[in-house]
Amino acid sequence: MKIVMIPGDGIGPETMSVCTNVLETISEKLHLDLELIPEIAGHDSLKKNGATVTEELLAKVKVSDGLILGPMATYDFKDETKGEINPSKFFRKKLDLYANIRPARTYPKVPTRMNPFNLVVVRENTEGFYADRNVESGNSEILVTPGVGISLRRITRECCLRIAKSAFELAMTRKKHVTLVHKHNVLKITDGIFLDCCAEVAKLYPEIRVDDFIVDAMMAHVVRNPENFDTIVTTNMFGDILSDLTAELSGSLGLGGSLNAGDRYAMGQAAHGSAPDIAGQDLANPFSMITSASMLLNWLGQKHQLPQYLQAAKLIDQVTEQAIEAQEVTKDIGGQFSTSETGKRFVQRLRAM
Ligand code: ATP
């Protein structure tokens, strides 16, 4: 299997270096026959190619089996006419990666104020309030007159049905509990469509318990009792905000792995940004990237029915648990180790499994 690896900006090269070592090790150990293809995007590509992402890169990704995208300095990329395209948006839209799966869980040794919890946010990735991706061309955020702006939120049955299906399928492998998050009291039409579609899909999964919360109340519930939730499904912007919260509640954004999945392609991507405040200092937590890689292997294993890929994902997750238990981790989650040393120890553990 060919996997394109894009380190990205900020802490990306540091965490990607660890992730590459982990994938090479697991490939050798379980005979996965992975071919890791290094590519560039973000600032590196802007300097070299005049654009943060290119059609040539997209073509290479399309003939590969998966992509791992490092964090991007999205905030720096403001003007598409100057090649400053948001790479996350680019791949999500061009590859139709409609489901953003963002797990968050506590670990006994990671300091957190929460009760132990293990949940996953399933976030719609291709429409909603995301003005740069919910129209075919152009942008749905409009400056009407100076000082007056409008931003449009697109919600469609098609996208709601497919994200609901992803969530219910995932819930079947977990605790069979789905929570719908919305703002139906205000966004009556659009969140009405979302809730109707979820109800339609729910009928196909009678053994799944379903509840729902208004997004603002959900923030309080998830902070108070995150252990009450298992699979949470919601629209794009609500899911973006909620999943950063749940990752941070688990101990650190540096633990937040994620997968962007469509029917044909998938992309592993840490849930956080490029963390410029700690970039280049060997401080970044590599587990978000490692977990994203494990999620991609799991997706490939399911899609192509390859048990050794499923086994690889399981092993990586087990080593993550072991490493955290042994406190062989970075400072953000209570450890003493650098990014590179955390990675070195992780690989040693993986080899020894
Ligand atoms: P960007 O502009 O790229 O979104 P940001 O700093 O605004 O960057 P994040 O990168 O998500 O947003 O970082 C938010 C906070 O979380 C920062 O203090 C950052 O150092 C911390 N953080 C993010 N990722 C990690 C990580 N892998 N390890 C440790 N700390 C992290």
Short mmCIF file of C-alpha atoms and ligand atoms in Angstrom, two decimals:
data_model
loop_
_atom_site.label_atom_id
_atom_site.label_comp_id
_atom_site.label_asym_id
_atom_site.label_seq_id
_atom_site.Cartn_x
_atom_site.Cartn_y
_atom_site.Cartn_z
CA MET A 1 0.00 0.00 0.00
CA LYS A 2 1.21 3.46 -0.87
CA ILE A 3 0.80 6.19 1.74
CA VAL A 4 1.64 9.81 0.96
CA MET A 5 3.23 11.53 3.96
CA ILE A 6 3.12 15.34 4.18
CA PRO A 7 4.90 16.75 7.25
CA GLY A 8 3.25 20.20 7.08
CA ASP A 9 4.11 23.34 9.04
CA GLY A 10 5.15 24.19 12.60
CA ILE A 11 5.54 21.04 14.69
CA GLY A 12 4.59 18.88 11.67
CA PRO A 13 8.11 17.80 10.61
CA GLU A 14 8.94 16.72 14.19
CA THR A 15 5.79 14.64 14.71
CA MET A 16 5.86 13.29 11.15
CA SER A 17 9.41 12.02 11.64
CA VAL A 18 8.20 9.94 14.61
CA CYS A 19 5.12 8.78 12.70
CA THR A 20 7.27 7.67 9.74
CA ASN A 21 9.50 5.59 12.05
CA VAL A 22 6.42 4.01 13.63
CA LEU A 23 4.92 3.08 10.25
CA GLU A 24 8.21 1.69 8.95
CA THR A 25 8.56 -0.43 12.08
CA ILE A 26 5.02 -1.81 12.00
CA SER A 27 5.27 -2.47 8.26
CA GLU A 28 8.42 -4.53 8.77
CA LYS A 29 7.01 -6.32 11.82
CA LEU A 30 3.67 -7.34 10.28
CA HIS A 31 4.73 -7.48 6.62
CA LEU A 32 2.36 -4.71 5.59
CA ASP A 33 4.48 -3.82 2.58
CA LEU A 34 3.88 -0.10 3.13
CA GLU A 35 5.49 2.30 0.71
CA LEU A 36 5.76 5.72 2.38
CA ILE A 37 5.94 8.55 -0.14
CA PRO A 38 7.23 11.88 1.25
CA GLU A 39 5.63 14.99 -0.28
CA ILE A 40 5.28 18.63 0.68
CA ALA A 41 2.41 21.06 1.20
CA GLY A 42 1.88 24.27 3.17
CA HIS A 43 4.72 26.79 3.52
CA ASP A 44 7.33 24.43 1.98
CA SER A 45 5.25 24.03 -1.14
CA LEU A 46 4.37 27.73 -1.29
CA LYS A 47 8.10 28.52 -1.41
CA LYS A 48 8.97 25.78 -3.90
CA ASN A 49 5.89 25.62 -6.14
CA GLY A 50 4.18 28.98 -5.60
CA ALA A 51 1.16 27.26 -4.01
CA THR A 52 0.53 25.47 -0.72
CA VAL A 53 -0.91 22.51 -2.67
CA THR A 54 -0.82 21.61 -6.36
CA GLU A 55 -2.85 19.55 -8.80
CA GLU A 56 0.27 17.34 -9.30
CA LEU A 57 0.23 16.52 -5.59
CA LEU A 58 -3.47 15.72 -5.77
CA ALA A 59 -2.83 13.40 -8.71
CA LYS A 60 -0.17 11.54 -6.68
CA VAL A 61 -2.53 11.21 -3.72
CA LYS A 62 -5.29 9.89 -5.98
CA VAL A 63 -3.15 6.98 -7.14
CA SER A 64 -2.04 6.16 -3.59
CA ASP A 65 -3.99 4.25 -0.94
CA GLY A 66 -3.97 6.87 1.79
CA LEU A 67 -2.59 10.16 2.98
CA ILE A 68 -1.20 11.45 6.26
CA LEU A 69 -1.37 15.22 6.36
CA GLY A 70 0.70 17.07 8.96
CA PRO A 71 -0.63 20.21 10.68
CA MET A 72 -0.95 23.23 8.45
CA ALA A 73 -0.43 26.93 9.26
CA THR A 74 -3.94 27.58 7.98
CA TYR A 75 -4.06 31.00 9.57
CA ASP A 76 -1.19 32.19 7.33
CA PHE A 77 -3.00 31.20 4.12
CA LYS A 78 -5.37 34.02 3.29
CA ASP A 79 -5.28 34.66 -0.45
CA GLU A 80 -5.94 31.77 -2.86
CA THR A 81 -4.95 33.94 -5.84
CA LYS A 82 -1.43 33.93 -4.34
CA GLY A 83 -1.42 30.15 -4.01
CA GLU A 84 -2.35 30.31 -0.33
CA ILE A 85 -4.87 27.46 -0.36
CA ASN A 86 -5.92 25.76 2.87
CA PRO A 87 -4.48 22.24 2.33
CA SER A 88 -6.95 20.58 4.72
CA LYS A 89 -9.89 22.03 2.84
CA PHE A 90 -8.25 21.17 -0.49
CA PHE A 91 -7.97 17.46 0.28
CA ARG A 92 -11.27 17.19 2.14
CA LYS A 93 -13.12 18.75 -0.77
CA LYS A 94 -11.20 17.23 -3.70
CA LEU A 95 -11.23 13.72 -2.23
CA ASP A 96 -14.76 14.06 -0.78
CA LEU A 97 -13.59 13.13 2.72
CA TYR A 98 -16.94 13.70 4.32
CA ALA A 99 -16.50 12.03 7.71
CA ASN A 100 -14.09 13.51 10.22
CA ILE A 101 -13.70 10.94 12.99
CA ARG A 102 -12.18 12.44 16.12
CA PRO A 103 -11.77 10.11 19.11
CA ALA A 104 -10.96 11.41 22.59
CA ARG A 105 -10.26 9.32 25.66
CA THR A 106 -8.57 9.61 29.02
CA TYR A 107 -5.61 7.53 30.15
CA PRO A 108 -5.02 6.69 33.84
CA LYS A 109 -1.59 8.41 33.93
CA VAL A 110 -2.51 11.57 32.03
CA PRO A 111 -3.54 14.35 34.40
CA THR A 112 -7.10 15.53 33.74
CA ARG A 113 -9.91 16.90 35.88
CA MET A 114 -12.46 14.62 34.22
CA ASN A 115 -13.91 11.24 35.09
CA PRO A 116 -12.47 8.58 32.76
CA PHE A 117 -14.14 8.72 29.35
CA ASN A 118 -13.84 7.30 25.86
CA LEU A 119 -15.86 8.96 23.11
CA VAL A 120 -15.66 9.84 19.45
CA VAL A 121 -16.94 12.88 17.59
CA VAL A 122 -18.14 12.20 14.04
CA ARG A 123 -18.08 15.55 12.31
CA GLU A 124 -19.48 16.31 8.85
CA ASN A 125 -16.59 17.64 6.80
CA THR A 126 -17.83 18.98 3.48
CA GLU A 127 -20.53 21.61 4.03
CA GLY A 128 -22.15 23.46 6.97
CA PHE A 129 -20.73 26.85 7.93
CA TYR A 130 -17.50 26.24 6.03
CA ALA A 131 -17.76 29.00 3.47
CA ASP A 132 -14.71 27.78 1.56
CA ARG A 133 -16.15 24.36 0.76
CA ASN A 134 -19.94 24.52 0.70
CA VAL A 135 -20.15 26.04 -2.80
CA GLU A 136 -18.92 24.62 -6.09
CA SER A 137 -16.76 27.64 -6.86
CA GLY A 138 -16.05 30.86 -5.03
CA ASN A 139 -16.85 31.34 -1.40
CA SER A 140 -20.12 31.57 0.49
CA GLU A 141 -18.89 34.33 2.78
CA ILE A 142 -19.79 37.69 1.31
CA LEU A 143 -18.78 41.23 2.19
CA VAL A 144 -22.02 43.03 1.31
CA THR A 145 -20.77 46.52 2.12
CA PRO A 146 -17.80 47.52 4.28
CA GLY A 147 -18.64 46.38 7.78
CA VAL A 148 -21.50 44.08 6.66
CA GLY A 149 -20.80 40.41 6.01
CA ILE A 150 -22.91 37.32 5.38
CA SER A 151 -21.80 33.72 5.81
CA LEU A 152 -24.02 30.95 4.48
CA ARG A 153 -24.49 27.51 5.98
CA ARG A 154 -25.33 24.73 3.54
CA ILE A 155 -26.97 21.55 4.85
CA THR A 156 -28.10 18.81 2.47
CA ARG A 157 -29.95 15.53 2.90
CA GLU A 158 -27.21 13.73 1.00
CA CYS A 159 -24.42 14.86 3.35
CA CYS A 160 -26.53 14.40 6.50
CA LEU A 161 -27.50 10.85 5.53
CA ARG A 162 -23.94 9.79 4.82
CA ILE A 163 -22.49 11.30 8.01
CA ALA A 164 -25.30 9.75 10.07
CA LYS A 165 -24.59 6.38 8.47
CA SER A 166 -20.86 6.70 9.32
CA ALA A 167 -21.74 7.48 12.94
CA PHE A 168 -24.23 4.63 13.36
CA GLU A 169 -21.85 2.15 11.73
CA LEU A 170 -19.08 3.26 14.09
CA ALA A 171 -21.43 3.11 17.10
CA MET A 172 -22.15 -0.55 16.27
CA THR A 173 -18.46 -1.29 16.98
CA ARG A 174 -18.59 0.69 20.23
CA LYS A 175 -21.22 1.11 22.97
CA LYS A 176 -24.22 1.40 20.62
CA HIS A 177 -25.06 4.89 21.81
CA VAL A 178 -25.32 7.86 19.42
CA THR A 179 -25.78 11.49 20.51
CA LEU A 180 -26.98 14.01 17.93
CA VAL A 181 -25.76 17.58 18.45
CA HIS A 182 -27.60 20.47 16.78
CA LYS A 183 -29.14 23.93 17.22
CA HIS A 184 -32.61 23.04 16.02
CA ASN A 185 -34.26 25.63 18.26
CA VAL A 186 -32.69 28.38 16.10
CA LEU A 187 -31.60 26.71 12.84
CA LYS A 188 -35.00 25.10 12.30
CA ILE A 189 -34.71 24.28 8.61
CA THR A 190 -31.10 23.18 8.34
CA ASP A 191 -30.84 21.32 11.63
CA GLY A 192 -34.34 20.00 10.93
CA ILE A 193 -32.90 18.31 7.83
CA PHE A 194 -29.96 17.01 9.90
CA LEU A 195 -32.23 15.56 12.61
CA ASP A 196 -34.67 14.04 10.09
CA CYS A 197 -31.82 12.29 8.30
CA CYS A 198 -30.38 10.98 11.57
CA ALA A 199 -33.83 9.65 12.54
CA GLU A 200 -34.13 7.94 9.15
CA VAL A 201 -30.75 6.24 9.55
CA ALA A 202 -31.46 5.37 13.20
CA LYS A 203 -34.42 3.21 12.07
CA LEU A 204 -31.89 0.87 10.42
CA TYR A 205 -30.07 0.40 13.74
CA PRO A 206 -32.83 -0.39 16.26
CA GLU A 207 -30.32 -1.67 18.84
CA ILE A 208 -28.62 1.73 19.08
CA ARG A 209 -29.71 4.14 21.80
CA VAL A 210 -30.12 7.67 20.44
CA ASP A 211 -30.32 10.97 22.29
CA ASP A 212 -29.77 14.57 21.27
CA PHE A 213 -28.56 17.86 22.72
CA ILE A 214 -28.56 21.47 21.65
CA VAL A 215 -24.94 22.39 20.97
CA ASP A 216 -24.58 25.02 23.71
CA ALA A 217 -26.04 22.72 26.36
CA MET A 218 -23.81 19.94 25.01
CA MET A 219 -20.70 21.97 25.91
CA ALA A 220 -21.82 21.95 29.55
CA HIS A 221 -22.81 18.27 29.51
CA VAL A 222 -19.56 17.11 27.94
CA VAL A 223 -17.46 19.14 30.39
CA ARG A 224 -19.51 17.91 33.36
CA ASN A 225 -19.90 14.24 32.42
CA PRO A 226 -17.96 13.22 29.30
CA GLU A 227 -18.33 9.59 30.40
CA ASN A 228 -22.03 9.82 29.47
CA PHE A 229 -21.18 9.93 25.76
CA ASP A 230 -19.92 7.43 23.23
CA THR A 231 -20.48 8.36 19.56
CA ILE A 232 -21.42 11.98 18.90
CA VAL A 233 -22.53 13.07 15.44
CA THR A 234 -22.87 16.67 14.34
CA THR A 235 -22.49 19.19 11.55
CA ASN A 236 -19.16 20.69 10.48
CA MET A 237 -18.57 23.77 12.67
CA PHE A 238 -20.17 22.35 15.82
CA GLY A 239 -18.02 19.22 15.41
CA ASP A 240 -14.86 21.24 14.91
CA ILE A 241 -15.34 23.13 18.16
CA LEU A 242 -16.68 20.20 20.17
CA SER A 243 -13.85 17.87 19.14
CA ASP A 244 -11.13 20.35 20.15
CA LEU A 245 -12.85 20.56 23.52
CA THR A 246 -13.05 16.78 23.95
CA ALA A 247 -9.40 16.35 22.88
CA GLU A 248 -8.30 18.94 25.43
CA LEU A 249 -10.52 17.38 28.14
CA SER A 250 -8.68 14.11 27.59
CA GLY A 251 -5.45 15.79 28.73
CA SER A 252 -3.93 17.56 25.72
CA LEU A 253 -4.67 18.53 22.16
CA GLY A 254 -1.47 16.59 21.47
CA LEU A 255 -3.44 13.36 21.99
CA GLY A 256 -6.05 14.26 19.37
CA GLY A 257 -5.73 11.95 16.39
CA SER A 258 -8.28 12.02 13.61
CA LEU A 259 -9.29 10.47 10.32
CA ASN A 260 -10.98 12.16 7.36
CA ALA A 261 -12.73 9.43 5.44
CA GLY A 262 -14.76 9.20 2.27
CA ASP A 263 -15.95 6.22 0.27
CA ARG A 264 -12.75 5.97 -1.78
CA TYR A 265 -10.01 7.88 0.09
CA ALA A 266 -8.93 8.54 3.67
CA MET A 267 -6.55 10.96 5.28
CA GLY A 268 -5.05 10.75 8.76
CA GLN A 269 -4.55 14.16 10.33
CA ALA A 270 -3.90 15.35 13.88
CA ALA A 271 -6.85 17.32 15.22
CA HIS A 272 -4.71 20.27 16.31
CA GLY A 273 -2.96 23.01 14.35
CA SER A 274 0.72 23.69 13.67
CA ALA A 275 1.41 24.87 17.27
CA PRO A 276 3.90 27.60 16.28
CA ASP A 277 4.50 28.39 19.97
CA ILE A 278 6.39 25.10 20.46
CA ALA A 279 7.60 24.39 16.90
CA GLY A 280 11.26 23.42 16.37
CA GLN A 281 11.84 22.76 20.09
CA ASP A 282 11.41 18.97 20.17
CA LEU A 283 8.49 19.44 22.56
CA ALA A 284 5.44 18.41 20.52
CA ASN A 285 3.42 15.38 21.49
CA PRO A 286 3.62 12.90 18.60
CA PHE A 287 0.68 10.74 19.74
CA SER A 288 -1.90 12.74 17.78
CA MET A 289 -0.05 11.91 14.56
CA ILE A 290 0.63 8.29 15.59
CA THR A 291 -3.06 7.76 16.42
CA SER A 292 -4.08 9.32 13.10
CA ALA A 293 -1.78 6.85 11.32
CA SER A 294 -3.27 3.96 13.29
CA MET A 295 -6.77 5.10 12.29
CA LEU A 296 -5.72 5.14 8.64
CA LEU A 297 -4.32 1.59 8.90
CA ASN A 298 -7.57 0.47 10.52
CA TRP A 299 -9.60 2.10 7.72
CA LEU A 300 -7.42 0.39 5.07
CA GLY A 301 -7.79 -2.93 6.90
CA GLN A 302 -11.57 -2.63 6.92
CA LYS A 303 -11.87 -1.38 3.36
CA HIS A 304 -9.60 -4.01 1.80
CA GLN A 305 -10.30 -6.73 4.37
CA LEU A 306 -6.68 -7.01 5.43
CA PRO A 307 -6.45 -8.51 8.94
CA GLN A 308 -2.76 -7.60 9.32
CA TYR A 309 -3.66 -3.90 8.91
CA LEU A 310 -6.32 -4.21 11.59
CA GLN A 311 -3.76 -5.94 13.78
CA ALA A 312 -1.23 -3.15 13.08
CA ALA A 313 -3.69 -0.49 14.23
CA LYS A 314 -4.45 -2.49 17.36
CA LEU A 315 -0.74 -2.92 18.18
CA ILE A 316 -0.03 0.80 17.75
CA ASP A 317 -2.94 1.65 20.06
CA GLN A 318 -1.71 -0.86 22.63
CA VAL A 319 1.80 0.62 22.55
CA THR A 320 0.29 4.09 22.94
CA GLU A 321 -1.47 2.90 26.10
CA GLN A 322 1.72 1.23 27.39
CA ALA A 323 3.90 4.26 26.68
CA ILE A 324 1.47 6.56 28.45
CA GLU A 325 1.20 4.15 31.39
CA ALA A 326 5.02 4.11 31.62
CA GLN A 327 5.09 7.93 31.30
CA GLU A 328 7.36 7.73 28.27
CA VAL A 329 5.68 10.84 26.97
CA THR A 330 6.11 14.55 26.31
CA LYS A 331 5.66 17.34 28.88
CA ASP A 332 2.13 18.35 27.82
CA ILE A 333 0.83 15.09 29.30
CA GLY A 334 3.05 14.96 32.35
CA GLY A 335 6.16 13.28 30.90
CA GLN A 336 9.80 14.41 30.71
CA PHE A 337 10.71 13.33 27.22
CA SER A 338 11.31 15.19 23.99
CA THR A 339 9.35 14.41 20.82
CA SER A 340 12.25 12.45 19.34
CA GLU A 341 12.98 10.48 22.54
CA THR A 342 9.26 9.68 22.95
CA GLY A 343 9.30 8.40 19.37
CA LYS A 344 12.46 6.35 19.89
CA ARG A 345 11.01 4.64 22.95
CA PHE A 346 7.71 4.05 21.16
CA VAL A 347 9.48 2.26 18.32
CA GLN A 348 11.48 0.12 20.78
CA ARG A 349 8.24 -0.91 22.49
CA LEU A 350 6.61 -1.69 19.14
CA ARG A 351 9.53 -3.90 18.13
CA ALA A 352 9.34 -5.74 21.44
CA MET A 353 5.61 -6.50 21.19
P1 ATP B 1 -2.68 27.06 14.16
O1 ATP B 1 -2.63 28.52 13.85
O2 ATP B 1 -1.83 26.25 13.23
O3 ATP B 1 -4.09 26.52 14.31
P2 ATP B 1 -2.58 27.31 17.05
O4 ATP B 1 -1.44 27.45 18.02
O5 ATP B 1 -3.56 28.42 16.92
O6 ATP B 1 -1.98 26.90 15.61
P3 ATP B 1 -2.94 24.64 17.80
O7 ATP B 1 -1.78 24.28 16.98
O8 ATP B 1 -4.12 23.74 17.71
O9 ATP B 1 -3.46 26.06 17.46
O10 ATP B 1 -2.44 24.74 19.31
C1 ATP B 1 -3.23 25.14 20.41
C2 ATP B 1 -2.42 24.89 21.69
O11 ATP B 1 -2.24 23.47 21.87
C3 ATP B 1 -1.01 25.50 21.63
O12 ATP B 1 -0.65 26.00 22.89
C4 ATP B 1 -0.14 24.34 21.26
O13 ATP B 1 1.19 24.45 21.72
C5 ATP B 1 -0.85 23.14 21.90
N1 ATP B 1 -0.61 21.93 21.09
C6 ATP B 1 -1.14 21.66 19.89
N2 ATP B 1 -0.68 20.51 19.40
C7 ATP B 1 0.18 20.03 20.32
C8 ATP B 1 1.02 18.87 20.40
N3 ATP B 1 1.06 17.93 19.41
N4 ATP B 1 1.80 18.69 21.49
C9 ATP B 1 1.77 19.59 22.49
N5 ATP B 1 1.02 20.71 22.49
C10 ATP B 1 0.24 20.94 21.41
#
